[in-house]
């Protein structure tokens, strides 16, 4: 898959460090084993020390080169992991076998957290065989019902992230249920305003269009069939798709992940370092791709 190029790319970046919160989980440890095998980065494993060694022994994994930080429970694991990032000891934070809300609480802590100052939003990278590019979808899970200003911030965060991955001028589609402005659908009005902001240079380093349906944002044949026209070159070519709310984003992300042959990866943006924020139910393979994506975009 094309998304696997981030695993190849990061192997030449030098030894960055990733801290793993609640690493004492078999799927997480399997992913870390592959990270170490590929030499992608150094790892600091935070969690129950005995369980970490037990899982490593069970799956035949050598963790002699890993720093192990003991934590008695999820809350302590989250706090210690975030502290390591604050101290500049890690370039990436990975969510292990821990509840998202527990890790987010530590990230957002006003005194001890690692919030970057702006909005936090999640991005799902989708490598679909039917497309000639990787598409980045936001927000599938953090900003539940974004305001207009939050959509501006989500676009800025995501554009900055995608540019680090090699797309110099990303094409951004603000997705709605329809590709026309409908006063009875407020999301279409906001999409049109965002598109105008893009045309007037208020959204930097990207080309923005909207409202667009997901079909004519991504697929040229849908653009042709529906006769969608636009003054900017985004229709059928979008690199980034901005969802009207997290319910839409999350539904599409899960449909793509479980009902198609697409490969996906997930990263949380807006903290001081990229955060690998995959589901605890995700496979080790999906977690590995997310690690590669985060490392590729980390400083």
Coordinates of C-alpha atoms in Angstrom, one line a residue:
X1 CA 0.0 0.0 0.0
X2 CA 1.1 3.6 -0.7
X3 CA 0.7 4.5 3.0
X4 CA 3.5 2.1 3.9
X5 CA 6.0 4.5 2.3
X6 CA 5.9 6.4 5.6
X7 CA 7.5 3.4 7.2
X8 CA 10.3 3.4 4.7
X9 CA 10.7 7.1 4.9
X10 CA 11.0 7.3 8.7
X11 CA 13.7 4.6 8.7
X12 CA 16.1 7.2 7.3
X13 CA 15.1 10.0 9.6
X14 CA 17.5 9.1 12.4
X15 CA 16.6 7.8 15.8
X16 CA 13.5 9.6 17.0
X17 CA 11.9 8.5 20.2
X18 CA 8.3 7.4 20.8
X19 CA 6.7 7.1 24.3
X20 CA 4.0 4.5 24.5
X21 CA 1.3 5.0 27.2
X22 CA -0.1 1.8 28.7
X23 CA 2.3 -0.4 26.6
X24 CA 1.2 -3.5 28.5
X25 CA -1.2 -4.7 25.8
X26 CA -0.4 -7.6 23.4
X27 CA -1.5 -5.8 20.1
X28 CA 0.4 -2.7 21.1
X29 CA 3.5 -4.7 22.0
X30 CA 3.3 -6.6 18.7
X31 CA 3.3 -3.2 16.9
X32 CA 6.2 -2.0 19.0
X33 CA 8.1 -5.2 18.1
X34 CA 7.7 -4.4 14.4
X35 CA 8.8 -0.8 15.0
X36 CA 12.0 -2.0 16.7
X37 CA 12.6 -4.6 14.0
X38 CA 12.4 -2.0 11.3
X39 CA 14.6 0.5 13.3
X40 CA 12.0 3.2 13.0
X41 CA 12.6 4.8 16.4
X42 CA 13.6 4.3 20.0
X43 CA 10.7 3.4 22.3
X44 CA 10.0 4.3 25.9
X45 CA 7.4 1.8 27.3
X46 CA 5.2 3.1 30.1
X47 CA 2.9 0.7 32.0
X48 CA 2.9 -2.2 34.3
X49 CA 6.5 -3.4 34.2
X50 CA 5.8 -7.0 35.0
X51 CA 3.1 -7.2 32.4
X52 CA 5.3 -5.6 29.8
X53 CA 8.1 -8.2 30.3
X54 CA 5.5 -11.0 30.4
X55 CA 4.0 -10.0 27.1
X56 CA 7.4 -9.5 25.5
X57 CA 8.4 -13.0 26.6
X58 CA 5.1 -14.5 25.4
X59 CA 5.5 -13.1 21.9
X60 CA 9.3 -13.6 21.7
X61 CA 10.1 -9.9 21.6
X62 CA 13.4 -8.4 22.6
X63 CA 12.9 -5.1 24.6
X64 CA 16.4 -4.9 26.0
X65 CA 16.9 -1.6 24.1
X66 CA 13.7 0.0 25.4
X67 CA 13.4 2.2 28.4
X68 CA 10.7 0.8 30.7
X69 CA 8.8 3.2 33.0
X70 CA 6.6 1.5 35.6
X71 CA 3.0 2.8 36.1
X72 CA 0.5 1.1 38.3
X73 CA -2.6 2.1 36.4
X74 CA -3.9 4.0 33.3
X75 CA -4.0 7.4 35.0
X76 CA -0.4 7.1 36.1
X77 CA 0.7 5.8 32.8
X78 CA -0.9 8.7 31.0
X79 CA 0.6 11.2 33.3
X80 CA 4.1 9.8 33.1
X81 CA 3.9 9.5 29.3
X82 CA 2.9 13.1 28.9
X83 CA 5.6 14.3 31.3
X84 CA 8.2 12.6 29.2
X85 CA 7.0 14.5 26.1
X86 CA 7.0 17.8 28.1
X87 CA 10.6 17.1 29.1
X88 CA 11.6 16.8 25.4
X89 CA 12.4 13.1 25.6
X90 CA 10.0 12.0 22.9
X91 CA 9.0 13.1 19.4
X92 CA 5.8 11.1 19.3
X93 CA 3.3 9.9 21.9
X94 CA 1.4 6.6 21.3
X95 CA -1.9 5.6 22.9
X96 CA -1.6 2.0 24.0
X97 CA -4.1 -0.1 25.9
X98 CA -5.7 3.0 27.6
X99 CA -9.0 4.8 27.3
X100 CA -8.9 7.8 25.0
X101 CA -10.5 10.1 27.6
X102 CA -7.8 9.1 30.1
X103 CA -4.9 10.0 27.8
X104 CA -6.7 13.1 26.6
X105 CA -7.2 14.3 30.2
X106 CA -3.4 14.2 30.7
X107 CA -2.7 15.8 27.3
X108 CA -5.1 18.7 28.1
X109 CA -4.0 19.3 31.7
X110 CA -3.5 23.0 32.0
X111 CA -0.4 22.7 34.2
X112 CA 1.2 19.4 33.2
X113 CA -0.3 18.8 29.7
X114 CA 1.2 19.1 26.2
X115 CA -1.5 21.0 24.3
X116 CA 0.1 23.2 21.6
X117 CA -2.0 26.3 22.2
X118 CA -4.6 25.7 19.4
X119 CA -7.2 23.2 18.6
X120 CA -6.7 19.5 18.8
X121 CA -8.1 17.5 15.9
X122 CA -7.7 14.0 14.6
X123 CA -6.9 13.0 11.1
X124 CA -7.4 9.6 9.4
X125 CA -5.2 8.9 6.4
X126 CA -7.0 6.7 3.9
X127 CA -5.2 4.7 1.2
X128 CA -8.0 3.6 -1.1
X129 CA -7.1 1.4 -4.2
X130 CA -9.7 3.3 -6.2
X131 CA -7.8 6.6 -5.8
X132 CA -4.4 7.7 -7.1
X133 CA -3.4 9.4 -3.8
X134 CA -3.8 9.2 0.0
X135 CA -6.7 11.2 1.3
X136 CA -6.7 12.8 4.8
X137 CA -10.1 13.0 6.6
X138 CA -10.8 15.3 9.5
X139 CA -12.2 15.3 12.1
X140 CA -13.4 11.7 12.8
X141 CA -13.5 11.8 16.6
X142 CA -12.2 14.8 18.6
X143 CA -14.1 18.0 17.7
X144 CA -17.7 16.6 17.8
X145 CA -19.6 19.5 16.3
X146 CA -17.1 22.1 15.1
X147 CA -17.9 25.8 15.0
X148 CA -17.0 27.8 11.9
X149 CA -13.8 29.0 13.6
X150 CA -12.9 25.5 14.6
X151 CA -13.3 24.4 11.0
X152 CA -10.8 27.1 10.1
X153 CA -8.4 25.8 12.7
X154 CA -8.9 22.2 11.6
X155 CA -8.1 23.1 8.1
X156 CA -4.9 25.0 9.1
X157 CA -3.8 22.1 11.4
X158 CA -4.4 19.5 8.7
X159 CA -2.8 21.4 5.9
X160 CA 0.3 22.0 8.0
X161 CA 0.4 18.2 8.8
X162 CA -0.1 17.1 5.2
X163 CA 2.6 19.5 3.9
X164 CA 5.1 17.8 6.2
X165 CA 4.2 14.6 4.4
X166 CA 5.2 16.0 1.0
X167 CA 2.0 17.5 -0.4
X168 CA 3.1 21.1 -1.0
X169 CA -0.3 22.7 -1.8
X170 CA -3.0 20.4 -0.5
X171 CA -6.5 20.5 -2.2
X172 CA -9.1 20.8 0.6
X173 CA -12.8 19.8 0.1
X174 CA -15.3 20.9 2.7
X175 CA -17.7 18.1 2.5
X176 CA -21.5 18.3 3.0
X177 CA -24.4 16.1 2.0
X178 CA -24.8 18.1 -1.2
X179 CA -22.6 20.2 -3.5
X180 CA -24.9 23.2 -3.7
X181 CA -25.6 26.0 -1.2
X182 CA -28.8 25.3 0.7
X183 CA -29.9 27.9 3.3
X184 CA -31.7 25.1 5.2
X185 CA -28.4 23.3 5.6
X186 CA -26.0 25.5 7.6
X187 CA -23.0 23.3 6.8
X188 CA -23.3 24.3 3.2
X189 CA -23.2 28.0 4.0
X190 CA -20.1 27.5 6.2
X191 CA -18.4 25.4 3.4
X192 CA -19.0 28.2 0.9
X193 CA -17.6 30.8 3.3
X194 CA -14.5 28.6 3.8
X195 CA -14.0 28.2 0.1
X196 CA -14.2 32.0 -0.3
X197 CA -11.7 32.5 2.5
X198 CA -9.4 30.1 0.6
X199 CA -9.8 32.1 -2.7
X200 CA -9.0 35.3 -0.9
X201 CA -5.9 34.0 0.7
X202 CA -7.2 33.8 4.3
X203 CA -6.4 30.0 4.4
X204 CA -2.7 29.7 3.5
X205 CA -0.8 27.0 1.5
X206 CA -3.9 25.2 0.2
X207 CA -6.7 25.4 -2.3
X208 CA -10.2 25.1 -0.7
X209 CA -13.6 24.3 -2.2
X210 CA -17.0 23.6 -0.9
X211 CA -19.6 22.6 -0.4
X212 CA -18.8 19.3 -2.1
X213 CA -20.3 15.9 -1.8
X214 CA -17.8 13.2 -0.8
X215 CA -18.2 11.6 -4.3
X216 CA -17.4 14.7 -6.3
X217 CA -14.7 15.7 -3.8
X218 CA -12.7 12.5 -4.5
X219 CA -13.8 10.9 -7.8
X220 CA -13.5 12.7 -11.2
X221 CA -16.2 10.5 -12.7
X222 CA -18.7 11.8 -10.2
X223 CA -17.7 15.4 -11.0
X224 CA -18.3 14.7 -14.7
X225 CA -21.6 12.9 -14.1
X226 CA -23.0 15.6 -11.8
X227 CA -21.6 18.4 -14.0
X228 CA -20.0 20.1 -11.0
X229 CA -18.1 23.2 -11.9
X230 CA -15.9 25.4 -9.7
X231 CA -13.4 28.3 -10.1
X232 CA -10.7 26.3 -8.2
X233 CA -9.2 22.9 -9.1
X234 CA -10.3 20.7 -6.2
X235 CA -13.3 18.7 -7.5
X236 CA -12.4 15.1 -7.9
X237 CA -8.9 15.8 -6.7
X238 CA -9.1 16.5 -3.0
X239 CA -6.2 15.6 -0.7
X240 CA -8.0 16.6 2.4
X241 CA -11.7 16.2 3.2
X242 CA -13.2 18.2 6.1
X243 CA -16.3 16.7 7.6
X244 CA -19.3 18.7 8.9
X245 CA -19.1 16.9 12.2
X246 CA -17.5 13.9 14.0
X247 CA -20.5 11.6 13.5
X248 CA -20.1 11.9 9.7
X249 CA -16.3 11.6 9.9
X250 CA -16.3 8.6 12.3
X251 CA -18.9 6.8 10.3
X252 CA -17.0 7.2 7.0
X253 CA -13.7 6.3 8.7
X254 CA -15.1 3.0 10.1
X255 CA -16.9 2.2 6.9
X256 CA -13.7 2.6 4.9
X257 CA -11.7 0.6 7.5
X258 CA -14.0 -2.4 7.8
X259 CA -16.0 -2.5 4.5
X260 CA -13.3 -1.8 1.9
X261 CA -9.8 -2.9 1.0
X262 CA -8.4 0.5 2.0
X263 CA -5.5 0.9 4.5
X264 CA -5.9 3.6 7.2
X265 CA -3.8 5.3 9.8
X266 CA -4.8 7.8 12.5
X267 CA -3.0 10.7 14.2
X268 CA -4.0 13.4 16.7
X269 CA -2.8 16.9 15.8
X270 CA -2.5 20.1 17.9
X271 CA -0.4 18.7 20.8
X272 CA 3.3 19.5 21.1
X273 CA 4.0 16.2 19.3
X274 CA 1.9 14.0 17.0
X275 CA -0.1 11.5 18.9
X276 CA -0.9 8.0 17.6
X277 CA -4.5 7.7 18.7
X278 CA -5.8 4.5 17.3
X279 CA -8.6 2.3 18.7
X280 CA -7.7 -0.4 21.2
X281 CA -9.4 -2.8 18.8
X282 CA -7.2 -1.8 15.9
X283 CA -4.8 -4.4 14.5
X284 CA -1.1 -4.2 15.1
X285 CA -0.7 -3.5 11.3
X286 CA -3.0 -0.4 11.5
X287 CA -1.2 0.8 14.6
X288 CA 2.1 0.4 12.8
X289 CA 1.0 2.5 9.9
X290 CA -0.2 5.2 12.3
X291 CA 3.2 5.2 14.0
X292 CA 4.9 5.7 10.6
X293 CA 2.6 8.6 9.8
X294 CA 3.2 10.3 13.1
X295 CA 7.0 9.8 12.8
X296 CA 7.0 11.2 9.3
X297 CA 5.4 14.4 10.5
X298 CA 7.3 14.8 13.8
X299 CA 10.0 17.4 14.3

